[in-house]
């Protein structure tokens, strides 16, 4: 019997035979989306034991919470616990080929992306590498720290506001002012805002900071737009954002040959 504390705190103590049977059940279910019986395992996999022995081991795995039986007359399928054990302990890690490494380097490492676009591009690459649906979760903005704000004068009454926060997320907004503004005024506003906001966590922005910004920015439209980016607009970033790519790859999976199941999921 082997045992050690695996990834994610999973205790992977399990007899070798049970491991091989759990792996065979999981592999077969992934490829067919059908419950797996002991006779199927005995025929398809070289487990070195009889169907009766496999059946007893599967019963033990079910008692341990690693397998479940959808119907009394059906075979077994992996439970959530069984899948977790399979991923953390039983799976063989995939080796990235030289071609795949080259594509990754070309698509991400040699190009300059804004953080958000890099996350989106990463989800595309994951989908391509695995031929699966890829899900990437971006961190919440609420705990981000102000890095820089820039006001760019497009013309006398148009200003582009660019806000950058750690770890590199960028937001911008084009504002039409109530009257003309000079390059010198814009430069002064940028300097004062950056001095006042430097190192502040977005979650700490409160009414006192709003009042300070109002003293710095005279133009009402410019003030409202700045406030929208720095304060109200970033309130929308308090939850995690999810990037999904490769949804069409679901059609390669056996359980989604039924288009209605795909429609419900999507």
PDB file of C-alpha atoms in Angstrom:
ATOM      1  CA  UNK A   1       0.000   0.000   0.000  1.00  0.00           C
ATOM      2  CA  UNK A   2       1.344   3.401  -0.972  1.00  0.00           C
ATOM      3  CA  UNK A   3       0.358   6.732   0.504  1.00  0.00           C
ATOM      4  CA  UNK A   4       1.348  10.357   0.640  1.00  0.00           C
ATOM      5  CA  UNK A   5      -0.321  13.731   0.785  1.00  0.00           C
ATOM      6  CA  UNK A   6      -0.987  14.644  -2.825  1.00  0.00           C
ATOM      7  CA  UNK A   7      -1.776  17.927  -4.526  1.00  0.00           C
ATOM      8  CA  UNK A   8      -4.642  20.028  -3.153  1.00  0.00           C
ATOM      9  CA  UNK A   9      -4.320  18.190   0.143  1.00  0.00           C
ATOM     10  CA  UNK A  10      -5.662  14.936  -1.359  1.00  0.00           C
ATOM     11  CA  UNK A  11      -4.717  11.894   0.692  1.00  0.00           C
ATOM     12  CA  UNK A  12      -3.846   9.396  -2.030  1.00  0.00           C
ATOM     13  CA  UNK A  13      -3.555   6.291   0.144  1.00  0.00           C
ATOM     14  CA  UNK A  14      -5.049   3.506  -1.984  1.00  0.00           C
ATOM     15  CA  UNK A  15      -4.080  -0.042  -2.883  1.00  0.00           C
ATOM     16  CA  UNK A  16      -2.429  -0.370  -6.264  1.00  0.00           C
ATOM     17  CA  UNK A  17      -5.168  -2.612  -7.675  1.00  0.00           C
ATOM     18  CA  UNK A  18      -7.871  -0.160  -6.698  1.00  0.00           C
ATOM     19  CA  UNK A  19      -5.864   2.615  -8.322  1.00  0.00           C
ATOM     20  CA  UNK A  20      -5.654   0.701 -11.597  1.00  0.00           C
ATOM     21  CA  UNK A  21      -9.370  -0.070 -11.537  1.00  0.00           C
ATOM     22  CA  UNK A  22     -10.339   3.523 -10.710  1.00  0.00           C
ATOM     23  CA  UNK A  23      -8.111   4.763 -13.499  1.00  0.00           C
ATOM     24  CA  UNK A  24      -9.608   2.277 -15.975  1.00  0.00           C
ATOM     25  CA  UNK A  25     -13.162   3.224 -14.991  1.00  0.00           C
ATOM     26  CA  UNK A  26     -12.385   6.928 -15.356  1.00  0.00           C
ATOM     27  CA  UNK A  27     -10.561   6.538 -18.677  1.00  0.00           C
ATOM     28  CA  UNK A  28     -13.389   4.438 -20.096  1.00  0.00           C
ATOM     29  CA  UNK A  29     -16.102   6.793 -18.883  1.00  0.00           C
ATOM     30  CA  UNK A  30     -14.286   9.805 -20.316  1.00  0.00           C
ATOM     31  CA  UNK A  31     -14.061   8.143 -23.734  1.00  0.00           C
ATOM     32  CA  UNK A  32     -17.597   6.707 -23.854  1.00  0.00           C
ATOM     33  CA  UNK A  33     -19.753   8.714 -21.395  1.00  0.00           C
ATOM     34  CA  UNK A  34     -21.359   5.382 -20.458  1.00  0.00           C
ATOM     35  CA  UNK A  35     -21.346   3.662 -17.036  1.00  0.00           C
ATOM     36  CA  UNK A  36     -18.598   1.053 -16.832  1.00  0.00           C
ATOM     37  CA  UNK A  37     -19.129  -2.549 -15.712  1.00  0.00           C
ATOM     38  CA  UNK A  38     -16.670  -5.115 -14.393  1.00  0.00           C
ATOM     39  CA  UNK A  39     -16.890  -7.296 -17.538  1.00  0.00           C
ATOM     40  CA  UNK A  40     -16.054  -4.313 -19.733  1.00  0.00           C
ATOM     41  CA  UNK A  41     -12.986  -3.564 -17.631  1.00  0.00           C
ATOM     42  CA  UNK A  42     -11.863  -7.209 -17.713  1.00  0.00           C
ATOM     43  CA  UNK A  43     -12.122  -7.305 -21.518  1.00  0.00           C
ATOM     44  CA  UNK A  44     -10.665  -3.920 -22.405  1.00  0.00           C
ATOM     45  CA  UNK A  45      -7.946  -3.462 -19.780  1.00  0.00           C
ATOM     46  CA  UNK A  46      -5.199  -5.820 -18.684  1.00  0.00           C
ATOM     47  CA  UNK A  47      -5.916  -5.699 -14.976  1.00  0.00           C
ATOM     48  CA  UNK A  48      -4.799  -9.265 -14.259  1.00  0.00           C
ATOM     49  CA  UNK A  49      -7.865 -10.168 -12.167  1.00  0.00           C
ATOM     50  CA  UNK A  50     -11.282 -11.724 -12.789  1.00  0.00           C
ATOM     51  CA  UNK A  51     -14.525  -9.756 -13.355  1.00  0.00           C
ATOM     52  CA  UNK A  52     -15.697 -10.910  -9.901  1.00  0.00           C
ATOM     53  CA  UNK A  53     -12.598  -9.438  -8.244  1.00  0.00           C
ATOM     54  CA  UNK A  54     -13.015  -6.225 -10.238  1.00  0.00           C
ATOM     55  CA  UNK A  55     -16.647  -6.065  -9.163  1.00  0.00           C
ATOM     56  CA  UNK A  56     -15.674  -6.388  -5.483  1.00  0.00           C
ATOM     57  CA  UNK A  57     -13.017  -3.702  -5.820  1.00  0.00           C
ATOM     58  CA  UNK A  58     -15.486  -1.383  -7.558  1.00  0.00           C
ATOM     59  CA  UNK A  59     -17.901  -1.921  -4.680  1.00  0.00           C
ATOM     60  CA  UNK A  60     -15.149  -0.928  -2.242  1.00  0.00           C
ATOM     61  CA  UNK A  61     -14.359   2.165  -4.339  1.00  0.00           C
ATOM     62  CA  UNK A  62     -18.037   3.074  -4.284  1.00  0.00           C
ATOM     63  CA  UNK A  63     -18.127   2.677  -0.493  1.00  0.00           C
ATOM     64  CA  UNK A  64     -15.093   4.977  -0.327  1.00  0.00           C
ATOM     65  CA  UNK A  65     -16.871   7.640  -2.366  1.00  0.00           C
ATOM     66  CA  UNK A  66     -14.687   7.317  -5.485  1.00  0.00           C
ATOM     67  CA  UNK A  67     -17.324   5.726  -7.719  1.00  0.00           C
ATOM     68  CA  UNK A  68     -21.085   5.955  -7.937  1.00  0.00           C
ATOM     69  CA  UNK A  69     -23.791   3.923  -9.631  1.00  0.00           C
ATOM     70  CA  UNK A  70     -26.325   6.010 -11.593  1.00  0.00           C
ATOM     71  CA  UNK A  71     -28.844   3.133 -11.655  1.00  0.00           C
ATOM     72  CA  UNK A  72     -28.969  -0.157  -9.806  1.00  0.00           C
ATOM     73  CA  UNK A  73     -28.628  -2.121 -13.051  1.00  0.00           C
ATOM     74  CA  UNK A  74     -25.911   0.100 -14.529  1.00  0.00           C
ATOM     75  CA  UNK A  75     -22.146   0.084 -14.177  1.00  0.00           C
ATOM     76  CA  UNK A  76     -20.192   2.690 -12.209  1.00  0.00           C
ATOM     77  CA  UNK A  77     -19.001   6.179 -13.035  1.00  0.00           C
ATOM     78  CA  UNK A  78     -16.434   8.353 -11.216  1.00  0.00           C
ATOM     79  CA  UNK A  79     -17.734  10.613  -8.465  1.00  0.00           C
ATOM     80  CA  UNK A  80     -16.404  14.119  -7.875  1.00  0.00           C
ATOM     81  CA  UNK A  81     -14.005  12.632  -5.327  1.00  0.00           C
ATOM     82  CA  UNK A  82     -12.932  10.001  -7.852  1.00  0.00           C
ATOM     83  CA  UNK A  83     -12.271  12.610 -10.521  1.00  0.00           C
ATOM     84  CA  UNK A  84     -10.269  14.670  -8.027  1.00  0.00           C
ATOM     85  CA  UNK A  85      -8.124  11.656  -7.152  1.00  0.00           C
ATOM     86  CA  UNK A  86      -7.693  10.829 -10.836  1.00  0.00           C
ATOM     87  CA  UNK A  87      -6.511  14.355 -11.679  1.00  0.00           C
ATOM     88  CA  UNK A  88      -4.256  14.783  -8.659  1.00  0.00           C
ATOM     89  CA  UNK A  89      -2.717  11.316  -8.488  1.00  0.00           C
ATOM     90  CA  UNK A  90      -3.467   8.981 -11.389  1.00  0.00           C
ATOM     91  CA  UNK A  91      -3.197  11.085 -14.535  1.00  0.00           C
ATOM     92  CA  UNK A  92       0.025  11.137 -16.490  1.00  0.00           C
ATOM     93  CA  UNK A  93       1.051  14.743 -17.204  1.00  0.00           C
ATOM     94  CA  UNK A  94       0.979  15.668 -20.870  1.00  0.00           C
ATOM     95  CA  UNK A  95       4.308  16.594 -22.431  1.00  0.00           C
ATOM     96  CA  UNK A  96       4.274  19.801 -24.474  1.00  0.00           C
ATOM     97  CA  UNK A  97       5.802  19.261 -27.895  1.00  0.00           C
ATOM     98  CA  UNK A  98       8.444  21.467 -29.457  1.00  0.00           C
ATOM     99  CA  UNK A  99       5.882  22.836 -31.910  1.00  0.00           C
ATOM    100  CA  UNK A 100       3.508  23.728 -29.084  1.00  0.00           C
ATOM    101  CA  UNK A 101       6.288  25.470 -27.163  1.00  0.00           C
ATOM    102  CA  UNK A 102       7.161  27.463 -30.278  1.00  0.00           C
ATOM    103  CA  UNK A 103       3.539  28.559 -30.754  1.00  0.00           C
ATOM    104  CA  UNK A 104       3.254  29.606 -27.099  1.00  0.00           C
ATOM    105  CA  UNK A 105       6.452  31.625 -27.332  1.00  0.00           C
ATOM    106  CA  UNK A 106       5.320  33.313 -30.540  1.00  0.00           C
ATOM    107  CA  UNK A 107       1.814  34.084 -29.290  1.00  0.00           C
ATOM    108  CA  UNK A 108       2.595  35.333 -25.791  1.00  0.00           C
ATOM    109  CA  UNK A 109       6.235  35.639 -24.813  1.00  0.00           C
ATOM    110  CA  UNK A 110       7.388  37.584 -27.878  1.00  0.00           C
ATOM    111  CA  UNK A 111       4.401  39.934 -28.001  1.00  0.00           C
ATOM    112  CA  UNK A 112       3.406  42.822 -25.786  1.00  0.00           C
ATOM    113  CA  UNK A 113      -0.155  42.472 -24.478  1.00  0.00           C
ATOM    114  CA  UNK A 114      -2.210  44.335 -21.953  1.00  0.00           C
ATOM    115  CA  UNK A 115      -2.820  41.956 -19.043  1.00  0.00           C
ATOM    116  CA  UNK A 116      -6.463  41.413 -19.938  1.00  0.00           C
ATOM    117  CA  UNK A 117      -5.632  40.583 -23.559  1.00  0.00           C
ATOM    118  CA  UNK A 118      -2.876  38.234 -22.370  1.00  0.00           C
ATOM    119  CA  UNK A 119      -5.420  36.356 -20.225  1.00  0.00           C
ATOM    120  CA  UNK A 120      -7.789  36.148 -23.189  1.00  0.00           C
ATOM    121  CA  UNK A 121      -4.967  34.906 -25.435  1.00  0.00           C
ATOM    122  CA  UNK A 122      -3.977  32.346 -22.804  1.00  0.00           C
ATOM    123  CA  UNK A 123      -7.489  30.882 -22.840  1.00  0.00           C
ATOM    124  CA  UNK A 124      -7.243  30.535 -26.630  1.00  0.00           C
ATOM    125  CA  UNK A 125      -3.876  28.760 -26.339  1.00  0.00           C
ATOM    126  CA  UNK A 126      -5.143  26.400 -23.637  1.00  0.00           C
ATOM    127  CA  UNK A 127      -8.075  25.480 -25.831  1.00  0.00           C
ATOM    128  CA  UNK A 128      -5.758  24.854 -28.782  1.00  0.00           C
ATOM    129  CA  UNK A 129      -3.298  22.776 -26.746  1.00  0.00           C
ATOM    130  CA  UNK A 130      -5.943  20.549 -25.161  1.00  0.00           C
ATOM    131  CA  UNK A 131      -8.716  20.490 -27.781  1.00  0.00           C
ATOM    132  CA  UNK A 132     -11.008  21.184 -24.849  1.00  0.00           C
ATOM    133  CA  UNK A 133     -12.993  24.128 -23.581  1.00  0.00           C
ATOM    134  CA  UNK A 134     -10.629  26.469 -21.698  1.00  0.00           C
ATOM    135  CA  UNK A 135     -11.646  28.620 -18.738  1.00  0.00           C
ATOM    136  CA  UNK A 136      -9.320  31.270 -17.283  1.00  0.00           C
ATOM    137  CA  UNK A 137     -10.270  33.358 -14.252  1.00  0.00           C
ATOM    138  CA  UNK A 138      -8.882  36.888 -14.049  1.00  0.00           C
ATOM    139  CA  UNK A 139      -8.204  38.341 -10.589  1.00  0.00           C
ATOM    140  CA  UNK A 140     -10.611  40.774  -9.007  1.00  0.00           C
ATOM    141  CA  UNK A 141      -9.829  44.449  -9.482  1.00  0.00           C
ATOM    142  CA  UNK A 142     -11.073  45.418  -6.032  1.00  0.00           C
ATOM    143  CA  UNK A 143      -7.713  44.609  -4.405  1.00  0.00           C
ATOM    144  CA  UNK A 144      -5.678  46.192  -7.201  1.00  0.00           C
ATOM    145  CA  UNK A 145      -3.452  49.172  -6.549  1.00  0.00           C
ATOM    146  CA  UNK A 146      -3.493  52.392  -8.524  1.00  0.00           C
ATOM    147  CA  UNK A 147      -0.453  52.650 -10.792  1.00  0.00           C
ATOM    148  CA  UNK A 148      -1.001  55.536 -13.189  1.00  0.00           C
ATOM    149  CA  UNK A 149      -3.627  57.774 -14.756  1.00  0.00           C
ATOM    150  CA  UNK A 150      -3.026  59.798 -17.873  1.00  0.00           C
ATOM    151  CA  UNK A 151      -5.091  62.529 -19.516  1.00  0.00           C
ATOM    152  CA  UNK A 152      -4.386  62.861 -23.221  1.00  0.00           C
ATOM    153  CA  UNK A 153      -5.679  65.952 -25.049  1.00  0.00           C
ATOM    154  CA  UNK A 154      -7.108  64.850 -28.391  1.00  0.00           C
ATOM    155  CA  UNK A 155      -8.394  68.316 -29.339  1.00  0.00           C
ATOM    156  CA  UNK A 156      -9.418  71.429 -27.338  1.00  0.00           C
ATOM    157  CA  UNK A 157     -12.611  69.796 -25.999  1.00  0.00           C
ATOM    158  CA  UNK A 158     -11.757  66.067 -26.198  1.00  0.00           C
ATOM    159  CA  UNK A 159      -9.655  64.200 -23.627  1.00  0.00           C
ATOM    160  CA  UNK A 160      -8.758  60.519 -23.448  1.00  0.00           C
ATOM    161  CA  UNK A 161      -8.402  59.206 -19.898  1.00  0.00           C
ATOM    162  CA  UNK A 162      -6.259  56.088 -19.441  1.00  0.00           C
ATOM    163  CA  UNK A 163      -6.182  54.341 -16.055  1.00  0.00           C
ATOM    164  CA  UNK A 164      -3.636  51.603 -15.243  1.00  0.00           C
ATOM    165  CA  UNK A 165      -3.828  49.473 -12.097  1.00  0.00           C
ATOM    166  CA  UNK A 166      -1.647  46.627 -10.837  1.00  0.00           C
ATOM    167  CA  UNK A 167      -1.257  43.927 -12.020  1.00  0.00           C
ATOM    168  CA  UNK A 168      -1.542  45.782 -15.339  1.00  0.00           C
ATOM    169  CA  UNK A 169      -5.229  46.136 -16.169  1.00  0.00           C
ATOM    170  CA  UNK A 170      -6.062  49.148 -18.323  1.00  0.00           C
ATOM    171  CA  UNK A 171      -9.305  51.091 -18.640  1.00  0.00           C
ATOM    172  CA  UNK A 172      -9.886  54.112 -20.821  1.00  0.00           C
ATOM    173  CA  UNK A 173     -12.601  56.586 -21.728  1.00  0.00           C
ATOM    174  CA  UNK A 174     -12.930  59.425 -24.231  1.00  0.00           C
ATOM    175  CA  UNK A 175     -14.539  62.552 -22.736  1.00  0.00           C
ATOM    176  CA  UNK A 176     -16.153  65.568 -24.401  1.00  0.00           C
ATOM    177  CA  UNK A 177     -15.558  68.611 -22.162  1.00  0.00           C
ATOM    178  CA  UNK A 178     -17.843  71.533 -21.489  1.00  0.00           C
ATOM    179  CA  UNK A 179     -15.223  73.956 -22.836  1.00  0.00           C
ATOM    180  CA  UNK A 180     -11.674  74.086 -24.236  1.00  0.00           C
ATOM    181  CA  UNK A 181      -8.732  72.936 -22.145  1.00  0.00           C
ATOM    182  CA  UNK A 182      -5.029  73.593 -22.707  1.00  0.00           C
ATOM    183  CA  UNK A 183      -2.174  71.114 -22.853  1.00  0.00           C
ATOM    184  CA  UNK A 184      -0.713  72.764 -19.735  1.00  0.00           C
ATOM    185  CA  UNK A 185      -3.957  72.274 -17.778  1.00  0.00           C
ATOM    186  CA  UNK A 186      -4.141  68.609 -18.775  1.00  0.00           C
ATOM    187  CA  UNK A 187      -0.517  68.043 -17.719  1.00  0.00           C
ATOM    188  CA  UNK A 188      -1.205  69.680 -14.329  1.00  0.00           C
ATOM    189  CA  UNK A 189      -4.297  67.541 -13.728  1.00  0.00           C
ATOM    190  CA  UNK A 190      -2.346  64.370 -14.594  1.00  0.00           C
ATOM    191  CA  UNK A 191       0.476  65.298 -12.220  1.00  0.00           C
ATOM    192  CA  UNK A 192      -1.831  66.149  -9.308  1.00  0.00           C
ATOM    193  CA  UNK A 193      -4.021  63.059  -9.732  1.00  0.00           C
ATOM    194  CA  UNK A 194      -1.036  60.715  -9.907  1.00  0.00           C
ATOM    195  CA  UNK A 195       0.491  62.303  -6.831  1.00  0.00           C
ATOM    196  CA  UNK A 196      -2.784  61.956  -4.880  1.00  0.00           C
ATOM    197  CA  UNK A 197      -3.660  58.423  -5.979  1.00  0.00           C
ATOM    198  CA  UNK A 198      -0.198  56.825  -5.947  1.00  0.00           C
ATOM    199  CA  UNK A 199      -0.170  53.454  -4.149  1.00  0.00           C
ATOM    200  CA  UNK A 200      -3.830  53.570  -3.109  1.00  0.00           C
ATOM    201  CA  UNK A 201      -5.813  50.339  -3.194  1.00  0.00           C
ATOM    202  CA  UNK A 202      -8.965  50.724  -5.253  1.00  0.00           C
ATOM    203  CA  UNK A 203     -11.006  49.281  -2.401  1.00  0.00           C
ATOM    204  CA  UNK A 204      -9.832  52.193  -0.185  1.00  0.00           C
ATOM    205  CA  UNK A 205     -11.152  54.944  -2.451  1.00  0.00           C
ATOM    206  CA  UNK A 206     -13.700  56.911  -0.451  1.00  0.00           C
ATOM    207  CA  UNK A 207     -15.462  60.242  -0.226  1.00  0.00           C
ATOM    208  CA  UNK A 208     -12.391  62.157   0.977  1.00  0.00           C
ATOM    209  CA  UNK A 209     -10.514  61.122  -2.156  1.00  0.00           C
ATOM    210  CA  UNK A 210     -13.501  62.088  -4.294  1.00  0.00           C
ATOM    211  CA  UNK A 211     -13.431  65.572  -2.749  1.00  0.00           C
ATOM    212  CA  UNK A 212      -9.694  65.822  -3.431  1.00  0.00           C
ATOM    213  CA  UNK A 213     -10.231  64.947  -7.075  1.00  0.00           C
ATOM    214  CA  UNK A 214     -12.978  67.550  -7.338  1.00  0.00           C
ATOM    215  CA  UNK A 215     -10.553  70.206  -6.157  1.00  0.00           C
ATOM    216  CA  UNK A 216      -8.038  69.159  -8.785  1.00  0.00           C
ATOM    217  CA  UNK A 217     -10.417  68.829 -11.756  1.00  0.00           C
ATOM    218  CA  UNK A 218     -12.511  71.912 -12.496  1.00  0.00           C
ATOM    219  CA  UNK A 219     -14.349  70.687 -15.578  1.00  0.00           C
ATOM    220  CA  UNK A 220     -17.521  68.794 -14.591  1.00  0.00           C
ATOM    221  CA  UNK A 221     -17.470  66.330 -17.486  1.00  0.00           C
ATOM    222  CA  UNK A 222     -13.804  65.524 -16.932  1.00  0.00           C
ATOM    223  CA  UNK A 223     -14.346  65.063 -13.208  1.00  0.00           C
ATOM    224  CA  UNK A 224     -17.327  62.761 -13.701  1.00  0.00           C
ATOM    225  CA  UNK A 225     -15.463  60.672 -16.264  1.00  0.00           C
ATOM    226  CA  UNK A 226     -12.400  60.388 -13.998  1.00  0.00           C
ATOM    227  CA  UNK A 227     -14.599  59.426 -11.074  1.00  0.00           C
ATOM    228  CA  UNK A 228     -16.351  56.845 -13.219  1.00  0.00           C
ATOM    229  CA  UNK A 229     -13.029  55.167 -14.033  1.00  0.00           C
ATOM    230  CA  UNK A 230     -11.361  55.462 -10.665  1.00  0.00           C
ATOM    231  CA  UNK A 231     -14.345  54.830  -8.412  1.00  0.00           C
ATOM    232  CA  UNK A 232     -17.717  53.779  -9.791  1.00  0.00           C
ATOM    233  CA  UNK A 233     -16.453  52.014 -12.899  1.00  0.00           C
ATOM    234  CA  UNK A 234     -14.047  49.871 -10.911  1.00  0.00           C
ATOM    235  CA  UNK A 235     -16.834  48.751  -8.602  1.00  0.00           C
ATOM    236  CA  UNK A 236     -17.811  46.469 -11.470  1.00  0.00           C
ATOM    237  CA  UNK A 237     -14.448  44.764 -11.086  1.00  0.00           C
ATOM    238  CA  UNK A 238     -15.064  43.476  -7.559  1.00  0.00           C
ATOM    239  CA  UNK A 239     -15.964  40.024  -8.851  1.00  0.00           C
ATOM    240  CA  UNK A 240     -13.724  37.669 -10.770  1.00  0.00           C
ATOM    241  CA  UNK A 241     -13.968  37.743 -14.553  1.00  0.00           C
ATOM    242  CA  UNK A 242     -14.038  34.544 -16.540  1.00  0.00           C
ATOM    243  CA  UNK A 243     -12.648  34.082 -20.060  1.00  0.00           C
ATOM    244  CA  UNK A 244     -13.948  31.074 -21.992  1.00  0.00           C
ATOM    245  CA  UNK A 245     -12.632  29.758 -25.294  1.00  0.00           C
ATOM    246  CA  UNK A 246     -13.067  26.610 -27.383  1.00  0.00           C
ATOM    247  CA  UNK A 247     -16.709  25.954 -26.537  1.00  0.00           C
ATOM    248  CA  UNK A 248     -17.064  24.202 -29.896  1.00  0.00           C
ATOM    249  CA  UNK A 249     -14.664  21.521 -28.617  1.00  0.00           C
ATOM    250  CA  UNK A 250     -17.487  20.236 -26.429  1.00  0.00           C
ATOM    251  CA  UNK A 251     -18.884  18.638 -29.583  1.00  0.00           C
ATOM    252  CA  UNK A 252     -15.886  16.259 -29.559  1.00  0.00           C
ATOM    253  CA  UNK A 253     -17.007  14.776 -26.242  1.00  0.00           C
ATOM    254  CA  UNK A 254     -19.231  11.684 -26.334  1.00  0.00           C
ATOM    255  CA  UNK A 255     -21.792  12.987 -23.837  1.00  0.00           C
ATOM    256  CA  UNK A 256     -22.461  15.978 -26.083  1.00  0.00           C
ATOM    257  CA  UNK A 257     -23.337  14.068 -29.226  1.00  0.00           C
ATOM    258  CA  UNK A 258     -26.846  14.990 -28.173  1.00  0.00           C
ATOM    259  CA  UNK A 259     -27.129  18.582 -29.415  1.00  0.00           C
ATOM    260  CA  UNK A 260     -29.862  19.339 -26.875  1.00  0.00           C
ATOM    261  CA  UNK A 261     -27.379  18.725 -24.044  1.00  0.00           C
ATOM    262  CA  UNK A 262     -24.945  21.161 -25.632  1.00  0.00           C
ATOM    263  CA  UNK A 263     -27.714  23.720 -26.082  1.00  0.00           C
ATOM    264  CA  UNK A 264     -28.722  23.481 -22.407  1.00  0.00           C
ATOM    265  CA  UNK A 265     -25.127  23.800 -21.209  1.00  0.00           C
ATOM    266  CA  UNK A 266     -24.249  26.775 -23.405  1.00  0.00           C
TER     267      UNK A 266
END
